[in-house]
Amino acid sequence: MSRRISPVIPGFGLTLGYTVVYLSLIVLIPLAAMFVHAAQLTWDQFWAIISAPRVLAALQLSFSTALYAALINGVIGTLLAWVLVRYTFPGRKIIDAMIDLPFALPTAVAGIALTALYTPNGFVGQFAADLGFKIAYTPLGITLALTFVTLPFVVRTVQPVLADIPREVEEAAACLGAKPLQVFRHILVPALLPAWLTGFALAFARGVGEYGSVIFIAGNMPMKTEILPLLIMVKLDQYDYRGATSIGVLMLVVSFVLLLLINLLQRRIERP
């Protein structure tokens, strides 16, 4: 006589119900409320808000700096993951733990530290000033802040995949006469690319919505170094709730479309 083994978690119906309720309370209902609030505007009013030169300048700055930061971390983060997985050296565990520091460190603290470092009279900024350019209060400073905040996303998505790639596969390819570049192109890249795209998408999404680490180093000059999250806060301080929700809807739609395209590309790459 066989004995029925009880599942560890409740059945599909109950589990799905809890999941939908939790997702609705945390994500769907707040987002729906934002769309409902923005829907009180006519299309002409909504278009006038999102097409304002100040909004378009902030939109371009937020998405371009987030893209640059994600691309930089796509390279540097992959190199860091490679070093942490493939080599053993003194201090390796310390460096591995420091990768997660941006997750634990308040973003405002990171912004203050970066601003103090890269201002024209800072430890690094003074050398840049001597060379004739500024880091803080420019898009370059914003990109540096976003690079710091989003670094762990790429490292932590690429690192486990890289650790699962058997070294024997690379050694076998080398024994068959493959050059290092051929091994990297035909063995490592296909295995790492889906994880790399995931890390890139996470870093990009975090960079677009980042606020605390950017406002100090950005300078917050309208049309120059003003990011979209800050512009939303400005609208809220002016009690312009419709303008704030309209910019939020614009930011959400653009982010969703870009992430959807990245996910579609990732699925296409994963297909055999």
CSV table of C-alpha atoms in Angstrom, one decimal:
chain,number,residue,atom,x,y,z
A,1,MET,CA,0.0,0.0,0.0
A,2,SER,CA,1.5,3.3,-1.1
A,3,ARG,CA,1.4,6.2,1.2
A,4,ARG,CA,0.7,9.6,-0.2
A,5,ILE,CA,3.5,12.1,0.5
A,6,SER,CA,2.3,15.6,1.5
A,7,PRO,CA,3.8,18.4,-0.5
A,8,VAL,CA,6.2,20.8,1.3
A,9,ILE,CA,4.2,23.8,0.3
A,10,PRO,CA,0.4,24.1,-0.4
A,11,GLY,CA,-1.2,23.1,-3.6
A,12,PHE,CA,-1.1,25.0,-6.9
A,13,GLY,CA,-4.4,26.8,-6.3
A,14,LEU,CA,-3.6,28.2,-2.9
A,15,THR,CA,0.0,29.0,-3.8
A,16,LEU,CA,-1.1,30.8,-7.0
A,17,GLY,CA,-3.8,32.7,-5.0
A,18,TYR,CA,-1.2,34.0,-2.4
A,19,THR,CA,1.1,34.9,-5.3
A,20,VAL,CA,-1.5,36.9,-7.2
A,21,VAL,CA,-2.7,38.7,-4.0
A,22,TYR,CA,0.8,39.6,-2.9
A,23,LEU,CA,1.9,40.7,-6.4
A,24,SER,CA,-1.3,42.8,-6.7
A,25,LEU,CA,-0.8,44.6,-3.4
A,26,ILE,CA,2.9,45.3,-3.9
A,27,VAL,CA,3.1,45.9,-7.6
A,28,LEU,CA,0.0,45.9,-9.7
A,29,ILE,CA,-2.4,48.1,-7.6
A,30,PRO,CA,0.2,50.9,-7.1
A,31,LEU,CA,1.1,50.9,-10.8
A,32,ALA,CA,-2.6,50.8,-11.8
A,33,ALA,CA,-3.3,53.7,-9.4
A,34,MET,CA,-0.6,55.8,-11.2
A,35,PHE,CA,-2.1,55.0,-14.6
A,36,VAL,CA,-5.6,55.9,-13.3
A,37,HIS,CA,-4.4,59.2,-11.9
A,38,ALA,CA,-2.7,60.1,-15.1
A,39,ALA,CA,-5.8,59.1,-17.1
A,40,GLN,CA,-7.6,62.1,-15.5
A,41,LEU,CA,-5.7,64.2,-18.0
A,42,THR,CA,-6.6,64.6,-21.6
A,43,TRP,CA,-4.2,63.3,-24.2
A,44,ASP,CA,-3.2,66.9,-25.1
A,45,GLN,CA,-2.5,67.7,-21.5
A,46,PHE,CA,-0.5,64.5,-21.0
A,47,TRP,CA,1.5,65.1,-24.2
A,48,ALA,CA,2.2,68.7,-23.2
A,49,ILE,CA,3.7,67.4,-19.9
A,50,ILE,CA,5.9,64.6,-21.3
A,51,SER,CA,7.0,66.6,-24.3
A,52,ALA,CA,8.2,69.6,-22.4
A,53,PRO,CA,11.9,70.3,-23.1
A,54,ARG,CA,12.9,69.9,-19.4
A,55,VAL,CA,11.2,66.5,-19.3
A,56,LEU,CA,12.8,65.3,-22.5
A,57,ALA,CA,16.2,66.5,-21.4
A,58,ALA,CA,15.8,64.6,-18.1
A,59,LEU,CA,14.6,61.5,-19.9
A,60,GLN,CA,17.6,61.5,-22.3
A,61,LEU,CA,20.0,62.0,-19.4
A,62,SER,CA,18.5,59.3,-17.2
A,63,PHE,CA,18.4,56.6,-19.8
A,64,SER,CA,21.7,57.5,-21.5
A,65,THR,CA,23.7,57.5,-18.2
A,66,ALA,CA,22.0,54.3,-17.1
A,67,LEU,CA,22.9,52.7,-20.5
A,68,TYR,CA,26.5,53.8,-20.2
A,69,ALA,CA,26.8,52.5,-16.7
A,70,ALA,CA,25.2,49.2,-17.6
A,71,LEU,CA,27.6,48.8,-20.5
A,72,ILE,CA,30.7,49.7,-18.4
A,73,ASN,CA,29.6,47.2,-15.7
A,74,GLY,CA,28.9,44.6,-18.5
A,75,VAL,CA,32.7,44.7,-19.2
A,76,ILE,CA,34.1,45.4,-15.8
A,77,GLY,CA,31.6,43.1,-14.0
A,78,THR,CA,32.4,40.2,-16.3
A,79,LEU,CA,36.1,40.6,-15.7
A,80,LEU,CA,35.6,40.7,-11.9
A,81,ALA,CA,33.5,37.6,-12.1
A,82,TRP,CA,36.2,35.9,-14.1
A,83,VAL,CA,38.9,36.8,-11.7
A,84,LEU,CA,36.8,35.7,-8.6
A,85,VAL,CA,35.9,32.4,-10.2
A,86,ARG,CA,39.0,31.3,-12.1
A,87,TYR,CA,41.8,32.5,-9.7
A,88,THR,CA,42.8,32.0,-6.1
A,89,PHE,CA,44.7,34.8,-4.4
A,90,PRO,CA,45.1,36.5,-1.0
A,91,GLY,CA,42.1,38.8,-0.3
A,92,ARG,CA,39.8,37.1,-2.8
A,93,LYS,CA,37.0,36.6,-0.2
A,94,ILE,CA,37.3,40.2,0.9
A,95,ILE,CA,36.9,41.5,-2.7
A,96,ASP,CA,34.0,39.0,-3.2
A,97,ALA,CA,32.3,40.5,-0.2
A,98,MET,CA,32.9,44.1,-1.3
A,99,ILE,CA,31.0,43.4,-4.5
A,100,ASP,CA,27.8,43.4,-2.5
A,101,LEU,CA,28.6,46.6,-0.7
A,102,PRO,CA,26.4,48.8,-2.9
A,103,PHE,CA,23.5,46.6,-1.9
A,104,ALA,CA,24.0,47.2,1.8
A,105,LEU,CA,25.3,50.8,1.7
A,106,PRO,CA,22.6,53.5,1.7
A,107,THR,CA,22.6,55.2,-1.7
A,108,ALA,CA,22.7,58.7,-0.1
A,109,VAL,CA,26.0,57.7,1.7
A,110,ALA,CA,27.4,56.5,-1.6
A,111,GLY,CA,26.4,59.8,-3.3
A,112,ILE,CA,28.0,61.9,-0.6
A,113,ALA,CA,31.2,59.9,-0.7
A,114,LEU,CA,31.5,60.1,-4.5
A,115,THR,CA,30.7,63.8,-4.5
A,116,ALA,CA,33.5,64.5,-2.0
A,117,LEU,CA,35.9,62.4,-4.0
A,118,TYR,CA,35.1,63.8,-7.5
A,119,THR,CA,34.4,67.5,-6.8
A,120,PRO,CA,37.0,70.0,-8.3
A,121,ASN,CA,38.6,70.2,-4.9
A,122,GLY,CA,38.3,66.5,-4.1
A,123,PHE,CA,41.0,63.9,-4.0
A,124,VAL,CA,40.4,62.7,-7.6
A,125,GLY,CA,38.5,65.7,-8.9
A,126,GLN,CA,41.4,68.1,-8.5
A,127,PHE,CA,43.5,66.1,-10.9
A,128,ALA,CA,40.6,66.2,-13.4
A,129,ALA,CA,40.3,69.9,-12.9
A,130,ASP,CA,44.0,70.3,-13.7
A,131,LEU,CA,43.4,68.5,-16.9
A,132,GLY,CA,40.6,70.8,-17.8
A,133,PHE,CA,37.4,68.8,-17.2
A,134,LYS,CA,35.0,68.2,-14.4
A,135,ILE,CA,33.6,64.9,-13.1
A,136,ALA,CA,31.1,66.0,-10.4
A,137,TYR,CA,28.1,67.9,-11.5
A,138,THR,CA,28.3,66.5,-15.0
A,139,PRO,CA,26.8,63.5,-16.8
A,140,LEU,CA,30.1,61.8,-16.3
A,141,GLY,CA,29.7,62.0,-12.5
A,142,ILE,CA,26.1,60.6,-12.8
A,143,THR,CA,27.5,57.7,-14.9
A,144,LEU,CA,30.1,57.0,-12.2
A,145,ALA,CA,27.5,57.0,-9.5
A,146,LEU,CA,25.3,54.6,-11.4
A,147,THR,CA,28.3,52.4,-12.2
A,148,PHE,CA,29.0,52.1,-8.5
A,149,VAL,CA,25.4,51.3,-7.6
A,150,THR,CA,24.7,48.7,-10.4
A,151,LEU,CA,28.0,46.8,-10.4
A,152,PRO,CA,26.8,43.8,-8.3
A,153,PHE,CA,23.9,43.0,-10.7
A,154,VAL,CA,26.3,42.0,-13.5
A,155,VAL,CA,28.8,40.2,-11.3
A,156,ARG,CA,26.3,38.2,-9.4
A,157,THR,CA,24.5,37.0,-12.5
A,158,VAL,CA,27.6,36.1,-14.5
A,159,GLN,CA,29.6,34.6,-11.6
A,160,PRO,CA,27.5,31.4,-10.9
A,161,VAL,CA,27.2,30.6,-14.7
A,162,LEU,CA,30.9,31.0,-15.1
A,163,ALA,CA,31.5,28.8,-12.2
A,164,ASP,CA,29.3,26.0,-13.7
A,165,ILE,CA,31.3,26.0,-17.0
A,166,PRO,CA,33.6,23.0,-16.8
A,167,ARG,CA,37.3,23.8,-17.3
A,168,GLU,CA,37.6,20.5,-19.1
A,169,VAL,CA,35.6,21.9,-22.0
A,170,GLU,CA,38.0,24.8,-22.5
A,171,GLU,CA,41.0,22.4,-22.2
A,172,ALA,CA,39.5,20.0,-24.7
A,173,ALA,CA,39.0,22.8,-27.2
A,174,ALA,CA,42.6,24.0,-26.6
A,175,CYS,CA,43.9,20.4,-27.2
A,176,LEU,CA,42.0,20.3,-30.5
A,177,GLY,CA,43.9,23.4,-31.6
A,178,ALA,CA,41.5,26.2,-30.8
A,179,LYS,CA,43.1,29.5,-30.0
A,180,PRO,CA,42.1,31.4,-26.8
A,181,LEU,CA,40.0,33.8,-28.8
A,182,GLN,CA,38.2,30.9,-30.5
A,183,VAL,CA,37.5,29.3,-27.1
A,184,PHE,CA,36.2,32.5,-25.7
A,185,ARG,CA,33.9,33.1,-28.8
A,186,HIS,CA,32.5,29.6,-29.3
A,187,ILE,CA,32.4,28.2,-25.8
A,188,LEU,CA,32.3,31.0,-23.2
A,189,VAL,CA,30.2,33.6,-25.0
A,190,PRO,CA,27.2,31.3,-25.8
A,191,ALA,CA,27.1,30.1,-22.2
A,192,LEU,CA,27.5,33.5,-20.6
A,193,LEU,CA,25.5,35.7,-22.9
A,194,PRO,CA,22.0,35.0,-21.4
A,195,ALA,CA,23.2,35.6,-17.9
A,196,TRP,CA,25.1,38.7,-19.1
A,197,LEU,CA,21.9,40.1,-20.7
A,198,THR,CA,20.1,39.5,-17.4
A,199,GLY,CA,22.7,41.4,-15.4
A,200,PHE,CA,22.7,44.1,-18.0
A,201,ALA,CA,19.0,44.5,-17.9
A,202,LEU,CA,18.9,44.6,-14.1
A,203,ALA,CA,21.7,47.1,-14.0
A,204,PHE,CA,20.0,49.3,-16.6
A,205,ALA,CA,16.7,49.2,-14.8
A,206,ARG,CA,18.3,50.0,-11.4
A,207,GLY,CA,20.2,52.9,-13.0
A,208,VAL,CA,17.1,54.5,-14.6
A,209,GLY,CA,15.3,54.6,-11.3
A,210,GLU,CA,18.3,55.5,-9.1
A,211,TYR,CA,17.9,58.7,-7.0
A,212,GLY,CA,19.9,58.8,-3.7
A,213,SER,CA,23.4,58.3,-5.1
A,214,VAL,CA,22.9,60.7,-8.0
A,215,ILE,CA,21.3,63.8,-6.6
A,216,PHE,CA,24.5,64.9,-4.7
A,217,ILE,CA,26.9,64.4,-7.6
A,218,ALA,CA,24.6,65.5,-10.4
A,219,GLY,CA,24.3,69.1,-9.4
A,220,ASN,CA,20.6,69.0,-10.4
A,221,MET,CA,20.8,71.7,-13.0
A,222,PRO,CA,17.6,71.7,-15.2
A,223,MET,CA,18.3,70.8,-18.9
A,224,LYS,CA,21.8,69.7,-18.0
A,225,THR,CA,22.2,67.4,-15.0
A,226,GLU,CA,18.6,66.9,-13.8
A,227,ILE,CA,17.4,63.2,-13.8
A,228,LEU,CA,13.8,62.1,-14.1
A,229,PRO,CA,13.4,60.8,-10.6
A,230,LEU,CA,14.5,64.2,-9.3
A,231,LEU,CA,12.1,66.0,-11.7
A,232,ILE,CA,9.3,63.8,-10.3
A,233,MET,CA,10.2,65.0,-6.7
A,234,VAL,CA,10.2,68.6,-7.9
A,235,LYS,CA,6.7,68.1,-9.3
A,236,LEU,CA,5.5,66.6,-6.0
A,237,ASP,CA,7.1,69.5,-4.0
A,238,GLN,CA,5.0,71.8,-6.2
A,239,TYR,CA,1.9,69.7,-5.6
A,240,ASP,CA,1.7,69.0,-9.3
A,241,TYR,CA,0.6,65.4,-8.8
A,242,ARG,CA,-0.7,65.0,-12.3
A,243,GLY,CA,2.6,66.1,-13.7
A,244,ALA,CA,4.5,63.8,-11.5
A,245,THR,CA,2.3,60.8,-12.3
A,246,SER,CA,2.5,61.6,-16.1
A,247,ILE,CA,6.3,61.6,-15.9
A,248,GLY,CA,6.2,58.4,-13.9
A,249,VAL,CA,4.0,56.7,-16.5
A,250,LEU,CA,6.4,57.8,-19.3
A,251,MET,CA,9.3,56.4,-17.3
A,252,LEU,CA,7.5,53.2,-16.7
A,253,VAL,CA,6.4,52.7,-20.3
A,254,VAL,CA,9.9,53.4,-21.7
A,255,SER,CA,11.6,51.1,-19.2
A,256,PHE,CA,9.1,48.3,-19.8
A,257,VAL,CA,9.6,48.5,-23.6
A,258,LEU,CA,13.3,48.4,-23.3
A,259,LEU,CA,13.3,45.6,-20.8
A,260,LEU,CA,10.8,43.6,-22.9
A,261,LEU,CA,13.2,44.0,-25.9
A,262,ILE,CA,16.1,42.8,-23.9
A,263,ASN,CA,14.1,39.8,-22.6
A,264,LEU,CA,13.0,38.9,-26.1
A,265,LEU,CA,16.6,39.0,-27.3
A,266,GLN,CA,17.6,36.8,-24.3
A,267,ARG,CA,15.0,34.2,-25.2
A,268,ARG,CA,16.0,34.2,-28.8
A,269,ILE,CA,19.6,33.6,-27.8
A,270,GLU,CA,18.7,30.8,-25.4
A,271,ARG,CA,16.8,28.9,-28.2
A,272,PRO,CA,18.8,25.9,-29.4
